[in-house]
Tab-separated table of C-alpha atoms and ligand atoms in Angstrom:
chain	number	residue	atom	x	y	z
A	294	UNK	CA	-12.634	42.647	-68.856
A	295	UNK	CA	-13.306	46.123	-68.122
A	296	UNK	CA	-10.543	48.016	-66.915
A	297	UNK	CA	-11.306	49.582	-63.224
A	298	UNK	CA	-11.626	53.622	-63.410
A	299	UNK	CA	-8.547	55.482	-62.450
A	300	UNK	CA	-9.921	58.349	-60.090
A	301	UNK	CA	-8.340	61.038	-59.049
A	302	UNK	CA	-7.889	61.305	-55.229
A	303	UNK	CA	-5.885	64.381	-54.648
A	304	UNK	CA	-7.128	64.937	-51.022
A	305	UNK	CA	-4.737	61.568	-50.267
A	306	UNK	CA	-2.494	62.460	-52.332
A	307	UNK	CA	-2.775	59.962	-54.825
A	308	UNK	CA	-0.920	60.367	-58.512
A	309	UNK	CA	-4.167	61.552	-61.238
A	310	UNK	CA	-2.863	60.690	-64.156
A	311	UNK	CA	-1.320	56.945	-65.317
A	312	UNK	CA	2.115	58.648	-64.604
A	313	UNK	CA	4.881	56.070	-62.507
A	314	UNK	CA	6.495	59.121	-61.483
A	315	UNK	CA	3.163	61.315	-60.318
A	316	UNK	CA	2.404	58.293	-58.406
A	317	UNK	CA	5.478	57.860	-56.564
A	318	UNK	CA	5.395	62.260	-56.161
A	319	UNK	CA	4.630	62.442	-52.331
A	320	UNK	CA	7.164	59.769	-51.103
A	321	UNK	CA	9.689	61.674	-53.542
A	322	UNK	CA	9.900	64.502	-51.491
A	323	UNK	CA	10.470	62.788	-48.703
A	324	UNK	CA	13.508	60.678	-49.919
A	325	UNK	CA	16.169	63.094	-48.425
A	326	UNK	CA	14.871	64.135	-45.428
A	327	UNK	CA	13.765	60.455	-43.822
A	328	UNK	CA	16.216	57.969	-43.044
A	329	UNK	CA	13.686	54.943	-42.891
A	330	UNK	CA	13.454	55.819	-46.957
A	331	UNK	CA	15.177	55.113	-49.993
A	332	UNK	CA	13.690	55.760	-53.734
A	333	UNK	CA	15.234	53.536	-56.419
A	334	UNK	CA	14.661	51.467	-59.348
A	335	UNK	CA	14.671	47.871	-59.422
A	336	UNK	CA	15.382	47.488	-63.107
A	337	UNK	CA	14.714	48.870	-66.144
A	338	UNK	CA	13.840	47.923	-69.689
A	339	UNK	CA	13.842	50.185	-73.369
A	340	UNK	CA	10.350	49.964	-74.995
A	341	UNK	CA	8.921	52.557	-77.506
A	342	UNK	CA	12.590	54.964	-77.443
A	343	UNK	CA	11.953	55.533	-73.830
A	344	UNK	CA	13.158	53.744	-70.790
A	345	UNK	CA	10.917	51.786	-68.278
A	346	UNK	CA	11.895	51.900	-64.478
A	347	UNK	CA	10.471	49.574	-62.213
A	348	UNK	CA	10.587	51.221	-58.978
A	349	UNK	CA	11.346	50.454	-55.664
A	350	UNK	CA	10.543	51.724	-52.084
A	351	UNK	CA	12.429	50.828	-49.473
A	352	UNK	CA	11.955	51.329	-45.737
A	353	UNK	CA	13.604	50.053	-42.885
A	354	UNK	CA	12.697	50.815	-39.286
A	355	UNK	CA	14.496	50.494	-35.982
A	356	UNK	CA	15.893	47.405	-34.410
A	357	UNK	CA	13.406	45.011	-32.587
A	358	UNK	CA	13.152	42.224	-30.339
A	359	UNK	CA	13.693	39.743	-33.594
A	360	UNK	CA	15.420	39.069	-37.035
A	361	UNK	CA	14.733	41.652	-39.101
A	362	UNK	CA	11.463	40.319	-40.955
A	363	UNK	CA	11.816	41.210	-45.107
A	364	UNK	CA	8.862	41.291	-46.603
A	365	UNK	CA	8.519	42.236	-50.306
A	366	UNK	CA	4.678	44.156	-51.717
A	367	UNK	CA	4.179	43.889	-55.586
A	368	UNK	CA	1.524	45.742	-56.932
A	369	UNK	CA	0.144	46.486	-60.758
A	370	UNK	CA	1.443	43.839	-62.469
A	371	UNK	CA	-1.696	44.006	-64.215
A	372	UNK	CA	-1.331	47.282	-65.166
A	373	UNK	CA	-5.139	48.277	-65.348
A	374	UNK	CA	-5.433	47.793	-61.611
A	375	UNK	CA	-4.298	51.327	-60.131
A	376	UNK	CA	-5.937	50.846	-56.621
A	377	UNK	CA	-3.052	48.542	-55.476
A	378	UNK	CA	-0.603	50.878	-56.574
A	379	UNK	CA	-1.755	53.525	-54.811
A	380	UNK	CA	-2.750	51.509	-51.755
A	381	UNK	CA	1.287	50.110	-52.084
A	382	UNK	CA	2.269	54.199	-52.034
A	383	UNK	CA	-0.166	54.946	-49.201
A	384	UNK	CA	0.966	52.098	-46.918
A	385	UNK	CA	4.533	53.432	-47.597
A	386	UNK	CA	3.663	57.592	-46.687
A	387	UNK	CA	1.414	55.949	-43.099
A	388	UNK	CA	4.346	53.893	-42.541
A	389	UNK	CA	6.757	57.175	-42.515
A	390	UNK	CA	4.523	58.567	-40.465
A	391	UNK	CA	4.902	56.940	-37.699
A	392	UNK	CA	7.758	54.740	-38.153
A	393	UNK	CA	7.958	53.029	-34.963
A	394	UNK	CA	5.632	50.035	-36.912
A	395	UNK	CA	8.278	49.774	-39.024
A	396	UNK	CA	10.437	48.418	-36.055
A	397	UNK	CA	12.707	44.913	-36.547
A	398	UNK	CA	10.783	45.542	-40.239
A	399	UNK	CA	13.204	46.115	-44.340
A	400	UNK	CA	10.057	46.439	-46.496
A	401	UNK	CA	10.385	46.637	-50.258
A	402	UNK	CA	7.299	47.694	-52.221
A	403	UNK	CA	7.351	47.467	-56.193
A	404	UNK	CA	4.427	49.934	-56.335
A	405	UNK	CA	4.476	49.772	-60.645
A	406	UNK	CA	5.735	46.179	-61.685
A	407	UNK	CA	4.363	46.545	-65.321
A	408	UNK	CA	5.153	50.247	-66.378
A	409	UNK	CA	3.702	50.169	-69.697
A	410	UNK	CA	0.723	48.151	-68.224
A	411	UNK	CA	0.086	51.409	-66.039
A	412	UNK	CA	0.167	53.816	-68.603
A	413	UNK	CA	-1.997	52.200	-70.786
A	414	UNK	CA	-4.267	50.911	-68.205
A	415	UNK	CA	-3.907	47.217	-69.987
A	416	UNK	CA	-3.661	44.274	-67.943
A	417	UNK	CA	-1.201	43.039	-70.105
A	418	UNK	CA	2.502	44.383	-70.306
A	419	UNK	CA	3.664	45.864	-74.115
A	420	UNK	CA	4.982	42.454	-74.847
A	421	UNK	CA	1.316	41.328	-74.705
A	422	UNK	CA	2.233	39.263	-71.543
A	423	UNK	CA	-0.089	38.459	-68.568
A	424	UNK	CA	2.940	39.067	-66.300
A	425	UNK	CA	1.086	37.047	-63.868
A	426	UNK	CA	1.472	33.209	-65.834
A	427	UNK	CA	4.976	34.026	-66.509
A	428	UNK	CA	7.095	33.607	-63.360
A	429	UNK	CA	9.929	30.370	-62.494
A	430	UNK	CA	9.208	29.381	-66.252
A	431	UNK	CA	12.245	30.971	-67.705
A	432	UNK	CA	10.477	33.988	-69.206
A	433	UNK	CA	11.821	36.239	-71.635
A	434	UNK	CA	9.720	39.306	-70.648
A	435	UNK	CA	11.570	42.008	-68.672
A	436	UNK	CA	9.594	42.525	-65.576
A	437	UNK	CA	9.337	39.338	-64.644
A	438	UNK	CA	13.614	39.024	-64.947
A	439	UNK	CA	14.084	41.933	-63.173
A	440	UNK	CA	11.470	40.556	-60.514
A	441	UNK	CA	13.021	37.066	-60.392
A	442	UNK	CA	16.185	39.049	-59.867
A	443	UNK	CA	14.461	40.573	-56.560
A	444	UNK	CA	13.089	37.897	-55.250
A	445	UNK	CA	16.148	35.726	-55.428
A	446	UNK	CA	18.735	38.425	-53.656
A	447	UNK	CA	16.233	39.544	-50.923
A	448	UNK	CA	14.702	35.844	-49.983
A	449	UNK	CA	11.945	37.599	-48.407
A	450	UNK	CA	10.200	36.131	-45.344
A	451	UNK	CA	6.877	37.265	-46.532
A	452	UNK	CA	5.548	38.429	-50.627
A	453	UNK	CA	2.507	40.037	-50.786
A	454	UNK	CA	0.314	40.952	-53.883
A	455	UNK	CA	-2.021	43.078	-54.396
A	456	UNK	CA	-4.750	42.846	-57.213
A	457	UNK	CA	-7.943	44.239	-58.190
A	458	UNK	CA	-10.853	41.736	-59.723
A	459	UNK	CA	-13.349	43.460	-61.500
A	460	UNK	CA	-15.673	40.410	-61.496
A	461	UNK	CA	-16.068	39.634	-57.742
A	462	UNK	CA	-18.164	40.793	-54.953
A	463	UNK	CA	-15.886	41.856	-52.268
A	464	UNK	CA	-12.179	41.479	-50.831
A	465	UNK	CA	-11.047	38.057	-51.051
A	466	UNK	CA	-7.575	36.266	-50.934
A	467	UNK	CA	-5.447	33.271	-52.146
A	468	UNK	CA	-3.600	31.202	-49.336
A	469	UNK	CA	-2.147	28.855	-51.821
A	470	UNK	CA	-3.396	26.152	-49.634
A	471	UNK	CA	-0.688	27.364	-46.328
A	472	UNK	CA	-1.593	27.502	-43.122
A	473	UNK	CA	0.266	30.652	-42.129
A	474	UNK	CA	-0.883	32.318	-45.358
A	475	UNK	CA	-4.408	31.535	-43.472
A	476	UNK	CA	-3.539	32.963	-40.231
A	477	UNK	CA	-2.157	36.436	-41.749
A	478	UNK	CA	-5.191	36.610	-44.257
A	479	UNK	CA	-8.128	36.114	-41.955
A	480	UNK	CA	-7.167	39.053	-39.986
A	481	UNK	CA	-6.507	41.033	-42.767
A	482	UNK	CA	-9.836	40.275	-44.561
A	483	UNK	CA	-11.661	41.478	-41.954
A	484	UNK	CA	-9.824	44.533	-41.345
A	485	UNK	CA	-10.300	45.345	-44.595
A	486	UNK	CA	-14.043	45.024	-43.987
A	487	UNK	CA	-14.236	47.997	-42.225
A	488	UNK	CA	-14.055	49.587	-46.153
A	489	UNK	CA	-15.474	47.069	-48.318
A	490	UNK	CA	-16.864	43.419	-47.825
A	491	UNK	CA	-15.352	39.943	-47.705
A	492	UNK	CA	-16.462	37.985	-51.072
A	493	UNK	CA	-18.681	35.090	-49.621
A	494	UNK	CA	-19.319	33.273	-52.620
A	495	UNK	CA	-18.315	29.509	-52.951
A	496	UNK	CA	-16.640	29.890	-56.023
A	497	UNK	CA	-14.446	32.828	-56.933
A	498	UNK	CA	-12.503	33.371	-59.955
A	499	UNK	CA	-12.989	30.357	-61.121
A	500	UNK	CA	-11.705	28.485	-57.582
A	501	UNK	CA	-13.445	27.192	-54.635
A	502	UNK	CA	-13.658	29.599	-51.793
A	503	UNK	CA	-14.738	29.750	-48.129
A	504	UNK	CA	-15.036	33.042	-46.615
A	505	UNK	CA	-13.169	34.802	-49.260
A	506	UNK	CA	-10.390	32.131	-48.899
A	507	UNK	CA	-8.902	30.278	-51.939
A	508	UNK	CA	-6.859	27.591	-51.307
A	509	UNK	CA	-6.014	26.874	-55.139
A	510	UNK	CA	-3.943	29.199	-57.596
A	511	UNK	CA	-3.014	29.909	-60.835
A	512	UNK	CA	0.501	28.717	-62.113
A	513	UNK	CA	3.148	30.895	-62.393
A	514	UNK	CA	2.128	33.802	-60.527
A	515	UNK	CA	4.472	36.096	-58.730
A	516	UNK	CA	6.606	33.829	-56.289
A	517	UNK	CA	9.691	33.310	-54.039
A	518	UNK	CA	12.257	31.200	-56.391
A	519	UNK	CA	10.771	27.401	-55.907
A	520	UNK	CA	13.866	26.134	-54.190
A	521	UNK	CA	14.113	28.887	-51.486
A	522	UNK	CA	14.276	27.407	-47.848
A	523	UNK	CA	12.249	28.197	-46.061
A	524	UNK	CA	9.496	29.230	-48.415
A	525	UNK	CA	7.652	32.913	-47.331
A	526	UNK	CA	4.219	33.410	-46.611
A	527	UNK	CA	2.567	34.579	-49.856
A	528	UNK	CA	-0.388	36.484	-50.279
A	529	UNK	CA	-2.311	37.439	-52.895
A	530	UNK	CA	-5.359	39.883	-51.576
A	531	UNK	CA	-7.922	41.184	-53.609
A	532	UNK	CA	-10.441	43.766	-53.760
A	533	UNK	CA	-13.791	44.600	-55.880
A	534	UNK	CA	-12.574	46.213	-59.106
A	535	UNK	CA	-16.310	47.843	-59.494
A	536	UNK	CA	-16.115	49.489	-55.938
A	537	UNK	CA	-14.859	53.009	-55.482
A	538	UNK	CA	-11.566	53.430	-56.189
A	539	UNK	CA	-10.623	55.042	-52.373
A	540	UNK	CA	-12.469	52.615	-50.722
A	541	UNK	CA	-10.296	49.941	-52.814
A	542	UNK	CA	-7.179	52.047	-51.715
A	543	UNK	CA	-8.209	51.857	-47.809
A	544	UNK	CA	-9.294	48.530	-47.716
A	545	UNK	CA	-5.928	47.592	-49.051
A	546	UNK	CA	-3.943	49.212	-46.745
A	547	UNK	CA	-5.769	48.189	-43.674
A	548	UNK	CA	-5.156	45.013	-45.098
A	549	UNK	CA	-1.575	45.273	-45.356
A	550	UNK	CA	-1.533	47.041	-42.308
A	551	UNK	CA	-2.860	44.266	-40.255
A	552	UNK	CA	-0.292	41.231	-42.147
A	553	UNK	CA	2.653	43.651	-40.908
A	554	UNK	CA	1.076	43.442	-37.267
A	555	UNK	CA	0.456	40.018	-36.941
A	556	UNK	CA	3.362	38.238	-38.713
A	557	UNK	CA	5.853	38.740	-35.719
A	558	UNK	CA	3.462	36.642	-33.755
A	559	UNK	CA	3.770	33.828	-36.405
A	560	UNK	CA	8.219	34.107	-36.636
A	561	UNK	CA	9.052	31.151	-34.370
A	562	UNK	CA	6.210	28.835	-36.754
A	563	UNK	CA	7.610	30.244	-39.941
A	564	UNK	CA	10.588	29.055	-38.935
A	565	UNK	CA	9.378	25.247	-37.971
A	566	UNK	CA	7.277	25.278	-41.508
B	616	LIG	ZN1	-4.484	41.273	-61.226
């Protein structure tokens, strides 16, 4: 596969260079002077005499009329698709500007799950790994452990993942065959249309598709731990790895934007699933 071009997009503030830390730049800034933000790592691994960080944003908003809702965003696991790391740093930087979305909300966004991956622009990670075929099956490689480790403490209510294809047609999304997964992509599918187009074709990636829905799925992608109770919604949103890289970037986060706005509506059916 050819690996997607890695634009610069200064006016948004975007990282230009395959640099973890450039990326995360305008958020760091604002670690000490917002309260709804903390900058961390989630783990970190030695490769090549230099360390690896995973990192982790997370930002919590005001109380609301419900549970706090946690919902986890994982982006660049492949590491030659940049767009959903920068859409995952963009959603973070609209999110701190006007926090009052974030209310009743404890989002934690892995914008760079597979640092070497991301600066080397290779879909695999530097143990030659497609990250994405190695989760729940007891793998050795370090992402994945120190994402297993994640998803087991926080039990999030929702995972979402963010990919780029550079062999499809438009935006399109796996609902793993759930319902709810349904409900929060079809809205989010067509807000993203307002940047790029839903994928119509019947068969996508390999899977049968309706509308830019998949209902099948790869084994041993990125997942809550098999025997949480009850299981999170979990998305897996695409867009057109040939499309311009900003329009990528904004049709993910209107995509994201729209799952955080409709899941409270769907809380009291999660909860019955
Ligand atoms: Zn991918």
């Amino acid at each position: 596969l050819i690996s997607s071009p890695h634009l610069s997009a200064g006016s948004l503030g975007l990282a230009d260079s395959r640099d973890p830390a450039a990326l995360l730049a305008p958020l760091a800034g604002l670690a000490e002077l917002r309260s709804e933000l903390s900058l961390g790592s989630a783990g970190s691994f030695q490769f090549d005499g230099q360390r690896h960080d995973l990192p982790r944003i997370s930002l919590g908003g005001p109380a609301a009329g419900h549970d706090l809702i946690r919902i986890g965003i994982f982006a660049g696991l492949h590491g030659d698709e940049p767009e959903g790391c920068s859409a995952a740093v963009r959603f973070a930087c609209e999110l701190l500007m006007a926090p009052c979305r974030l209310a009743g909300f404890e989002l934690t966004i892995y914008p760079v799950t597979n640092p070497v991956g991301y600066q080397r622009g290779s879909r695999i990670n530097h143990g030659g790994k497609d990250l994405n075929r190695e989760f729940w099956r007891s793998s050795a490689q370090p992402e994945v452990r120190i994402l297993e480790a994640e998803l087991a403490a926080r039990q999030f209510h929702g995972i979402i993942s963010l990919h780029t294809d550079d062999t499809c047609e438009g935006v399109y999304g796996y609902t793993q065959g759930h319902t709810l997964n349904e409900a929060l992509l079809k809205p989010a599918l067509e807000a993203a249309a307002a940047f790029l187009p839903r994928d119509q074709r019947a068969v996508i990636d390999g899977f049968a598709a309706s509308e830019g829905l998949i209902c099948d799925c790869f084994q041993g992608v990125l997942s809550a731990p098999p025997r949480q109770t009850p299981q999170p919604f979990d998305l897996i949103f695409e867009t057109p790895g040939r499309a311009p890289f900003d329009l990528q970037v904004d049709a993910t986060v209107a995509a994201l934007t729209s799952i955080i706005r409709t899941y409270p509506g769907f809380i009291a059916y999660a909860q019955d699933l």
